Coordinates of C-alpha atoms and ligand atoms in Angstrom, one line a residue:
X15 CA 2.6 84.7 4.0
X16 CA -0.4 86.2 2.5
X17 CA 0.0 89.1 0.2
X18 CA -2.8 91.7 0.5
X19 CA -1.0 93.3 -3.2
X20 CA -1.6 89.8 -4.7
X21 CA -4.8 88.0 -2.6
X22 CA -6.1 86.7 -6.4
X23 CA -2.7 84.0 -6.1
X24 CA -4.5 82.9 -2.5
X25 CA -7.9 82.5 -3.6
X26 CA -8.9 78.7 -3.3
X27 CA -11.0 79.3 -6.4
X28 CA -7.7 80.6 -8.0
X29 CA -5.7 77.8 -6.7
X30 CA -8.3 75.4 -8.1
X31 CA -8.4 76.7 -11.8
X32 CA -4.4 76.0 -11.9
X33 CA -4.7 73.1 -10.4
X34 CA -7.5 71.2 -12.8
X35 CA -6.5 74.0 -15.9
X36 CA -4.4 71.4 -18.0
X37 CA -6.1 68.1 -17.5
X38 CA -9.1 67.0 -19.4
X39 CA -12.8 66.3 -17.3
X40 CA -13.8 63.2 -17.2
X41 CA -17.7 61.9 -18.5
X42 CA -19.6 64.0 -15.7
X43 CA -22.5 61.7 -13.4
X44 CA -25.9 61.4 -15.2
X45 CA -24.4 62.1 -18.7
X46 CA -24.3 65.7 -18.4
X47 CA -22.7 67.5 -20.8
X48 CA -21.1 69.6 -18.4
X49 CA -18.8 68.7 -15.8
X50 CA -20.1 69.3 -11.9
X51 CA -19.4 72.1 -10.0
X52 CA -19.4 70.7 -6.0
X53 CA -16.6 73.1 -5.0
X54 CA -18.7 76.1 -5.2
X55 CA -21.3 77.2 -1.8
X56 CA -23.9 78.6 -3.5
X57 CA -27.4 77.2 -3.2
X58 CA -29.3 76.3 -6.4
X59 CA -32.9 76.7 -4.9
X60 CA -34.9 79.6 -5.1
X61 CA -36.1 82.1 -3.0
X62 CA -39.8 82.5 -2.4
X63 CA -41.9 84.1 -4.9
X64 CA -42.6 87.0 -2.8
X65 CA -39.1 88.2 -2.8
X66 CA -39.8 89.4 -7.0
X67 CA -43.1 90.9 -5.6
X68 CA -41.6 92.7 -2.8
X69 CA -39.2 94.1 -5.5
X70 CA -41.5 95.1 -8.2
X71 CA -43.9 97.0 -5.6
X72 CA -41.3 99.0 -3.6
X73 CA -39.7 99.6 -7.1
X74 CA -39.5 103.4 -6.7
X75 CA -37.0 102.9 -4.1
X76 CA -34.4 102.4 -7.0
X77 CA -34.1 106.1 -7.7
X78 CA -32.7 107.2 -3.4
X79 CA -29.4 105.8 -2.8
X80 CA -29.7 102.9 0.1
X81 CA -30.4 104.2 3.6
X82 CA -27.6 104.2 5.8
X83 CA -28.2 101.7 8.3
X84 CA -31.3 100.1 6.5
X85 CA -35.0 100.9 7.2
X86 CA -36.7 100.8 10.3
X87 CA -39.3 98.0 9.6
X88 CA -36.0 95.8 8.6
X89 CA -34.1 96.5 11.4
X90 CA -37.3 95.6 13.6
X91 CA -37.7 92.3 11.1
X92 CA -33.6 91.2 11.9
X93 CA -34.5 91.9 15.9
X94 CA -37.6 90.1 15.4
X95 CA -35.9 87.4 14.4
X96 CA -33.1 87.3 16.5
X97 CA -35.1 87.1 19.1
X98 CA -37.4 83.9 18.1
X99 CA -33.8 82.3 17.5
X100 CA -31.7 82.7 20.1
X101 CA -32.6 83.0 23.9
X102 CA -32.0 86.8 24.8
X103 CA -33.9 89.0 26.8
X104 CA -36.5 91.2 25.0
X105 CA -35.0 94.9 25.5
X106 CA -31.9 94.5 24.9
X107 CA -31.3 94.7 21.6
X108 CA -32.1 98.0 20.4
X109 CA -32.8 98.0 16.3
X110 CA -31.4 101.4 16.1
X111 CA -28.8 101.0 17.5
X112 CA -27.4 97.3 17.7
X113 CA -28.1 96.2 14.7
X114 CA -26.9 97.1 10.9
X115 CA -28.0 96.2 7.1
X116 CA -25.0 94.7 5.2
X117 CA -24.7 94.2 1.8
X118 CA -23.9 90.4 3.0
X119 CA -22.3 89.1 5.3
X120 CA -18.5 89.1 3.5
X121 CA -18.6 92.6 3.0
X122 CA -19.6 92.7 7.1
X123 CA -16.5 90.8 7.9
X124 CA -14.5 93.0 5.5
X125 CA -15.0 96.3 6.8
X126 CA -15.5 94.8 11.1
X127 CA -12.2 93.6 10.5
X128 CA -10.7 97.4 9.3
X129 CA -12.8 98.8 11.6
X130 CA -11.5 97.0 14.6
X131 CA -7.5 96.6 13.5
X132 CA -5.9 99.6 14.9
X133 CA -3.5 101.2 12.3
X134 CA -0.6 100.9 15.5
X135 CA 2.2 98.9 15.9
X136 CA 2.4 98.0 19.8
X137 CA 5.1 99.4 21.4
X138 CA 7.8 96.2 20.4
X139 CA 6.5 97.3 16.8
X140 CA 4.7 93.7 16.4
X141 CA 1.4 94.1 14.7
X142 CA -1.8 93.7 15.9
X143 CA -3.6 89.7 15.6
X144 CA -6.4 88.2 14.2
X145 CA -7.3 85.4 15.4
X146 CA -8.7 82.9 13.0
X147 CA -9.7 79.2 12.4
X148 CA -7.9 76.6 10.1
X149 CA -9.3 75.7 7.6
X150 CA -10.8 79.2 7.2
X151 CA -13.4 80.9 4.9
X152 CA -10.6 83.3 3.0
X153 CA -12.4 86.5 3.4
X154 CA -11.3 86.5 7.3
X155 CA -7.3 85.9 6.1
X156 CA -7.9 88.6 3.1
X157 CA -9.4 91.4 5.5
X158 CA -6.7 90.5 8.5
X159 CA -3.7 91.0 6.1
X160 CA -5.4 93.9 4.1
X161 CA -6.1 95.7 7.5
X162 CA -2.3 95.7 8.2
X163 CA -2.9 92.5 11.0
X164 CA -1.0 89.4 11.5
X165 CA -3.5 86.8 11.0
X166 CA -3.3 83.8 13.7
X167 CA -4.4 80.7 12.3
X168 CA -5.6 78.2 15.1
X169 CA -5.8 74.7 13.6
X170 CA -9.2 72.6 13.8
X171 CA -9.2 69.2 13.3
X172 CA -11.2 66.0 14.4
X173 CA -9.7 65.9 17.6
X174 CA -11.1 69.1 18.8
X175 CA -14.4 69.2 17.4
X176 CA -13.3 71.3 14.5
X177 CA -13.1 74.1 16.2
X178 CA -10.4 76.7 17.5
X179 CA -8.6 76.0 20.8
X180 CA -8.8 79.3 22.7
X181 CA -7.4 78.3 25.6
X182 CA -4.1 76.6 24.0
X183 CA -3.5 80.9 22.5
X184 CA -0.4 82.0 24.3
X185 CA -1.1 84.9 26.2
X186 CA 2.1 87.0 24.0
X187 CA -0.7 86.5 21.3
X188 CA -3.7 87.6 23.3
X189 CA -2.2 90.4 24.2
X190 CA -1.9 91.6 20.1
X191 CA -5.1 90.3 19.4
X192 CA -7.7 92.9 17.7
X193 CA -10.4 90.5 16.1
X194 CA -10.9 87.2 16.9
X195 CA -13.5 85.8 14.0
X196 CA -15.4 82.3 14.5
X197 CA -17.0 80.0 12.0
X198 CA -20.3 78.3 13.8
X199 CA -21.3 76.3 12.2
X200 CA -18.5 76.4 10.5
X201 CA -17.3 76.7 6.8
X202 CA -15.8 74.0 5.9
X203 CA -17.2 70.9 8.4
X204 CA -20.1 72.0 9.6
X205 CA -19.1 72.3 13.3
X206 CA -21.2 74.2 15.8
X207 CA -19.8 75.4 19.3
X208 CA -21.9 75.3 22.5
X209 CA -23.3 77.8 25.0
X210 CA -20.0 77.2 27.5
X211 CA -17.4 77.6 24.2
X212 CA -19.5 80.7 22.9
X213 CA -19.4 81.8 26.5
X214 CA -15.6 81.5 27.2
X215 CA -14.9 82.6 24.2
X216 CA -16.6 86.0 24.9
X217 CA -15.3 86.5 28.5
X218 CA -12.0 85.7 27.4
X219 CA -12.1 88.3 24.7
X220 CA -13.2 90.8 27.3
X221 CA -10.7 89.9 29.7
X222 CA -8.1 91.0 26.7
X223 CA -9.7 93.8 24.9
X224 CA -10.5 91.7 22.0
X225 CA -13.6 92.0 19.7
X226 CA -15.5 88.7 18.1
X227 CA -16.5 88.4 15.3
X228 CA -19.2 85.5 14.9
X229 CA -19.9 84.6 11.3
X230 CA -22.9 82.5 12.0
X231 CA -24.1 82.8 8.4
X232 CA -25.4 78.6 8.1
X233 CA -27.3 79.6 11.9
X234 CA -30.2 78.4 10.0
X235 CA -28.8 75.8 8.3
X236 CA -28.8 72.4 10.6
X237 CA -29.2 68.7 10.6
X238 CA -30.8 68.3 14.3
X239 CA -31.7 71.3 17.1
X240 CA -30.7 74.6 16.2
X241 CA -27.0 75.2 16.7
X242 CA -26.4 77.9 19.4
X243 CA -25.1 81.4 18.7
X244 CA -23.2 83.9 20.4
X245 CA -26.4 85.9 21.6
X246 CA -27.5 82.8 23.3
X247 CA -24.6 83.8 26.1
X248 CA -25.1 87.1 26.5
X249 CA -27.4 87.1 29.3
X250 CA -25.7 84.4 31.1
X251 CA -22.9 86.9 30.5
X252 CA -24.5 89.6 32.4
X253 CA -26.6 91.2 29.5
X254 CA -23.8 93.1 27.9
X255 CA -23.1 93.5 24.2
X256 CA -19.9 94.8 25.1
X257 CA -17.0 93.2 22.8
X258 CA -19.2 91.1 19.9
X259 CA -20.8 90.8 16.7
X260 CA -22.7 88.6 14.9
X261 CA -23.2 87.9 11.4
X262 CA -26.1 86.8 9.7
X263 CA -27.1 86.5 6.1
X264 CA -29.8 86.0 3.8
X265 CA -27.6 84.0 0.9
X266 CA -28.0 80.3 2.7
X267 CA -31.2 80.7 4.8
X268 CA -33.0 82.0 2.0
X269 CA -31.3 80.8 -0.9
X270 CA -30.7 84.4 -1.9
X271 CA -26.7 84.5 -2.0
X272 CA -27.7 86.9 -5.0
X273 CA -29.5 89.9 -2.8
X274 CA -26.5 90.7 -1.2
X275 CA -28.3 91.1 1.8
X276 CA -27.6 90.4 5.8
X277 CA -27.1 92.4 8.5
X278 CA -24.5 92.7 11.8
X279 CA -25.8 93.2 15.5
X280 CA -24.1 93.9 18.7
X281 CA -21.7 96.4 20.6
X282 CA -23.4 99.8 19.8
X283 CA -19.6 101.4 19.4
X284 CA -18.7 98.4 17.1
X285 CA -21.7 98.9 15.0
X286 CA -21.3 102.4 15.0
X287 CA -17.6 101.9 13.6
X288 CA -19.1 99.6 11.2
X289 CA -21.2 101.4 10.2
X290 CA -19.0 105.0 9.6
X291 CA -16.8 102.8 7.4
X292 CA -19.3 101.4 5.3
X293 CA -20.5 105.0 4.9
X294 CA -17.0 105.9 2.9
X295 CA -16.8 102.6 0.9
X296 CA -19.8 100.1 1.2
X297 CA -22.5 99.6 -1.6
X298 CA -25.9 99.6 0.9
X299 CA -28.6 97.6 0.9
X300 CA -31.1 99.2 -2.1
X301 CA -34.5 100.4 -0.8
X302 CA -36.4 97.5 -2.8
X303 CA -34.0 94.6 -1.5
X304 CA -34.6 95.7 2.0
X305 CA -38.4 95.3 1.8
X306 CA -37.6 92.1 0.6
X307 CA -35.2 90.6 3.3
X308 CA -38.0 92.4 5.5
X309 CA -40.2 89.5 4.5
X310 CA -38.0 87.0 4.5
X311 CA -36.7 87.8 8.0
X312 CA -39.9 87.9 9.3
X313 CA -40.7 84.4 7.7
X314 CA -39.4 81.0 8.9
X315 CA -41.6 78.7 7.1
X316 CA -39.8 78.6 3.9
X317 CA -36.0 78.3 5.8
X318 CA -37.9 74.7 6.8
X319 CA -38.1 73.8 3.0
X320 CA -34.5 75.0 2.6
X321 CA -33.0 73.1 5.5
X322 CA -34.8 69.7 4.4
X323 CA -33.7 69.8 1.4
X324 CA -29.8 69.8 2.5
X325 CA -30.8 67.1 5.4
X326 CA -32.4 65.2 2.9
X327 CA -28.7 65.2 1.2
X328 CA -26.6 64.7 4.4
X329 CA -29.3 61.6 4.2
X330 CA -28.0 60.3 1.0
X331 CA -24.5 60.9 1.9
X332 CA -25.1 59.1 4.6
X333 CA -26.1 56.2 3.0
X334 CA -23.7 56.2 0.2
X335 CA -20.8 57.1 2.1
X336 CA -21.6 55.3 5.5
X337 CA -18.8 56.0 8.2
X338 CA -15.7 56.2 5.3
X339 CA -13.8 59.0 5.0
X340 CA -14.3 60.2 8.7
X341 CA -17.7 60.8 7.3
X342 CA -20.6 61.6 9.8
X343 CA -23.5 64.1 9.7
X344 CA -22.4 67.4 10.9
X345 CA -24.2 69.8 13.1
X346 CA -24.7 72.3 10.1
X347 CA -23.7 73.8 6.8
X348 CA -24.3 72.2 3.3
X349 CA -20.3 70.9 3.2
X350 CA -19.1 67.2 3.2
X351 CA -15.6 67.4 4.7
X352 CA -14.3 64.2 3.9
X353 CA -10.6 62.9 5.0
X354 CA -9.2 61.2 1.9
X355 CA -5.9 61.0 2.3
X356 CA -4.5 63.8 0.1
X357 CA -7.2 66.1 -0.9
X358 CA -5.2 67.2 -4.1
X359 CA -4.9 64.0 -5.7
X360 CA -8.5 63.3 -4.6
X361 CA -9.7 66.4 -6.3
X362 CA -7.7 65.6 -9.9
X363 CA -8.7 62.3 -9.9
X364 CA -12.1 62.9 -9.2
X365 CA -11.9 65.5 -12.2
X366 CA -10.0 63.1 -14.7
X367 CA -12.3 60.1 -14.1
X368 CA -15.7 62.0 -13.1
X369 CA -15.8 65.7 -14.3
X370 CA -16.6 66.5 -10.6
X371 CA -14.6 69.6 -9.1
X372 CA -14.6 69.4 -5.4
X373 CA -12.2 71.6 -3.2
X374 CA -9.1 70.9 -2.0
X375 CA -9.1 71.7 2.0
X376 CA -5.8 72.4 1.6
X377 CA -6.8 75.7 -0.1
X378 CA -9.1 76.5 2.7
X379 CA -6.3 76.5 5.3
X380 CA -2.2 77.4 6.3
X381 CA 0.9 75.3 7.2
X382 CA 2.3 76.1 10.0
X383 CA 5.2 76.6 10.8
X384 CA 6.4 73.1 10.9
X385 CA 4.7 72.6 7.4
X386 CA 1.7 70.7 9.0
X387 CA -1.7 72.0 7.3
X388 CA -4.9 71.0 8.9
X389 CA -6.8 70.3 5.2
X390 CA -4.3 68.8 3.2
X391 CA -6.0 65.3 3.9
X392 CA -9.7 66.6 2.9
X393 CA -11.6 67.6 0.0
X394 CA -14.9 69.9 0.4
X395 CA -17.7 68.8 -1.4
X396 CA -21.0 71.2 -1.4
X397 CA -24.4 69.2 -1.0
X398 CA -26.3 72.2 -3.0
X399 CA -27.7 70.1 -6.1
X400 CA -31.0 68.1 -6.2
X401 CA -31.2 64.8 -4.7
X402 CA -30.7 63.2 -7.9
X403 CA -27.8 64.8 -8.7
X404 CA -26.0 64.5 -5.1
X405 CA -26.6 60.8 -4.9
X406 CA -25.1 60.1 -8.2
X407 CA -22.2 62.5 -8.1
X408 CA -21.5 60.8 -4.2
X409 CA -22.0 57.5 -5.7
X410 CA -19.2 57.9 -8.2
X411 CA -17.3 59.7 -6.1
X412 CA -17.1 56.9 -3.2
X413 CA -16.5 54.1 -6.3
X414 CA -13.4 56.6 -7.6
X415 CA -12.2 57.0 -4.1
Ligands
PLP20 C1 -18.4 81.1 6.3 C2 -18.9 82.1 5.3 N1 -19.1 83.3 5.8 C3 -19.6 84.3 5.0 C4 -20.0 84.0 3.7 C5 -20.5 85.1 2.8 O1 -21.8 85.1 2.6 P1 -22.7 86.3 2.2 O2 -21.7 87.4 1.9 O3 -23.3 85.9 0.9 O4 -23.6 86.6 3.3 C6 -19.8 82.7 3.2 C7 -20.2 82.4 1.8 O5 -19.9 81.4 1.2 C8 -19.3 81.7 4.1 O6 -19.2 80.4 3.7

């Protein structure tokens, strides 16, 4: 049971300073004085110089408060892109009106999960569902129990592609469910669903009156062809937004997790609700930050420097790691999800003997009911230091392990 008074107790960063708190780091890889931080997702690169300029020169935007859906040339820069992405029909994505700034794409997820939870009880007084993948990222659980839903945890593991089994749902379930909210790729293994799951996903959210939430923040960030997304169905679909959001960020394509900047697009109703909710209790995206994500949308060429750098890593993991620990190159992401046997012990040991923290996957996922939890056997280990770092820190790690 997740408890929205206490959600501090079921934060995996919470759950990783208790675990490590009373035992002494080990001599960290390269003689650093420091122990390493691979348990964090947050990309130590830059974003391009332009980002400062575009800051500095549209500086007297600090003084307005942010605009409420986010300027017109940024909205047009998001459909811009969206369009040289994924393969949907010019016209149908309006800027106005399909598409949203976000303060990032946690905050987006936040508030699309309280604005699609209705505050009733159905008429058995059972709660309303959201459905969501295990192992999770732990804003979706968070929002689901602080929007007064019962969150549905559908368990991922090698066997299904490590991704969420829709069709397995029973239909008592479907017929609670609010918010279903998909990972692809995903957060923690890097797992990207095709056109046909995207698609059947969507239809059968439509067929039960559920929204979906796609969080496709890493879209940008892949190993081989560009993973699809969920507007890559929608015309195949009969070119209906009806029932779906997307998520996309700035924070991993851009390395610019510090902007606080990404945007939603979809159902004109949903972003409408969206958007009146973020009206009473979002931030905005400043004036000055949207001229910046403006350029950065409208640029692809430095998201190739980005996504080389982490393939150049999944490169050395590869080699280092070869085929152990159910390693192989995922679609996308920065993570190595790597099955070690008890992801706990993995993660102390690798502190005691290695000041490396990786992340338990047990914290990034729920037992079930019959105690099984899908990441107790994996540890997470973010790929987002240089490759000096990242073949040293894998190379102790595989000796320790
Ligand atoms: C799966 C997933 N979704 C959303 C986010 C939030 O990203 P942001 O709010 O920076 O866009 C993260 C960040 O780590 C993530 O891993």
């Amino acid at each position: 049971m997740i408890d929205r008074q206490n959600l501090q107790a079921f934060h995996p960063f919470t759950r990783l300073r208790s675990l490590l708190e009373d035992l002494e780091p080990g001599p960290a890889p390269l003689g650093a004085s420091e122990p390493l931080a691979l348990s964090i997702g947050e990309p130590k690169g830059q974003p391009p110089a332009f980002v400062a300029e575009e800051i500095a020169a549209n500086a007297a935007g600090w003084s307005g408060y942010p605009p409420a859906r986010g300027t017109p040339a940024f909205l047009e820069a998001c459909r811009g892109w969206l369009e040289r992405r994924y393969d949907i029909a010019p016209g149908i994505l309006d800027p106005q009106r399909h598409i949203l700034a976000l303060p990032g794409t946690r905050e987006g997820l936040f508030f699309a999960t309280m604005a699609t939870v209705p505050q009733q009880r159905d008429e058995n007084g059972a709660p309303p569902v959201v459905l969501i993948p295990s192992p999770f990222y732990h804003v979706y659980a968070g929002a689901a129990v602080s929007a007064g839903a019962e969150p549905v945890f559908l368990p991922t593991s090698s066997e299904t592609g490590f991704l969420p089994d829709y069709q397995s749902v029973p239909e008592e379930i479907l017929e609670r469910t609010a918010l279903c909210i998909l990972c692809s790729p995903s957060n923690p293994q890097g797992a990207a669903a095709n056109r046909w799951q995207l698609a059947d996903l969507l239809t059968l959210a439509r067929k039960n009156g559920f929204v979906v939430a796609f969080d496709e923040c890493y879209a940008e960030i892949y190993t081989r062809t560009p993973p699809a997304g969920a507007l890559d169905v929608v015309d195949q679909l009969g070119g209906s937004l009806d029932n779906l959001l997307v998520f996309h960020s700035l924070s991993k394509r851009s390395n610019a997790a510090g902007l606080r900047c990404g945007f939603a697009a979809g159902d004109e109703k949903l972003i409408t609700a969206l958007n009146a909710l973020l009206l009473v209790g979002g931030a905005g995206v400043p004036r000055p930050i949207l001229a910046a994500a403006t350029r950065l949308w409208q640029d692809d060429g430095h998201v190739e420097d980005i996504r080389a750098f982490y393939r150049q890593n999944f490169e050395i993991a590869q080699e280092v790691l070869g085929n152990r620990f159910g390693f192989s190159i995922p679609d996308g992401g920065f993570f190595l999800w790597l099955d070690v046997g008890d992801g706990e012990a993995a993660a102390k040991k690798l502190w005691q003997e290695a000041g490396i923290r990786v992340l338990p996957g047990a914290y990034m996922s729920v037992a079930d009911s019959e105690g099984y939890n899908p990441g107790a056997k994996y540890v997470r280990i973010a790929l987002v230091f240089d490759a000096e770092v990242t073949k040293a820190a894998l190379g102790r790690i595989a000796e320790i392990l």
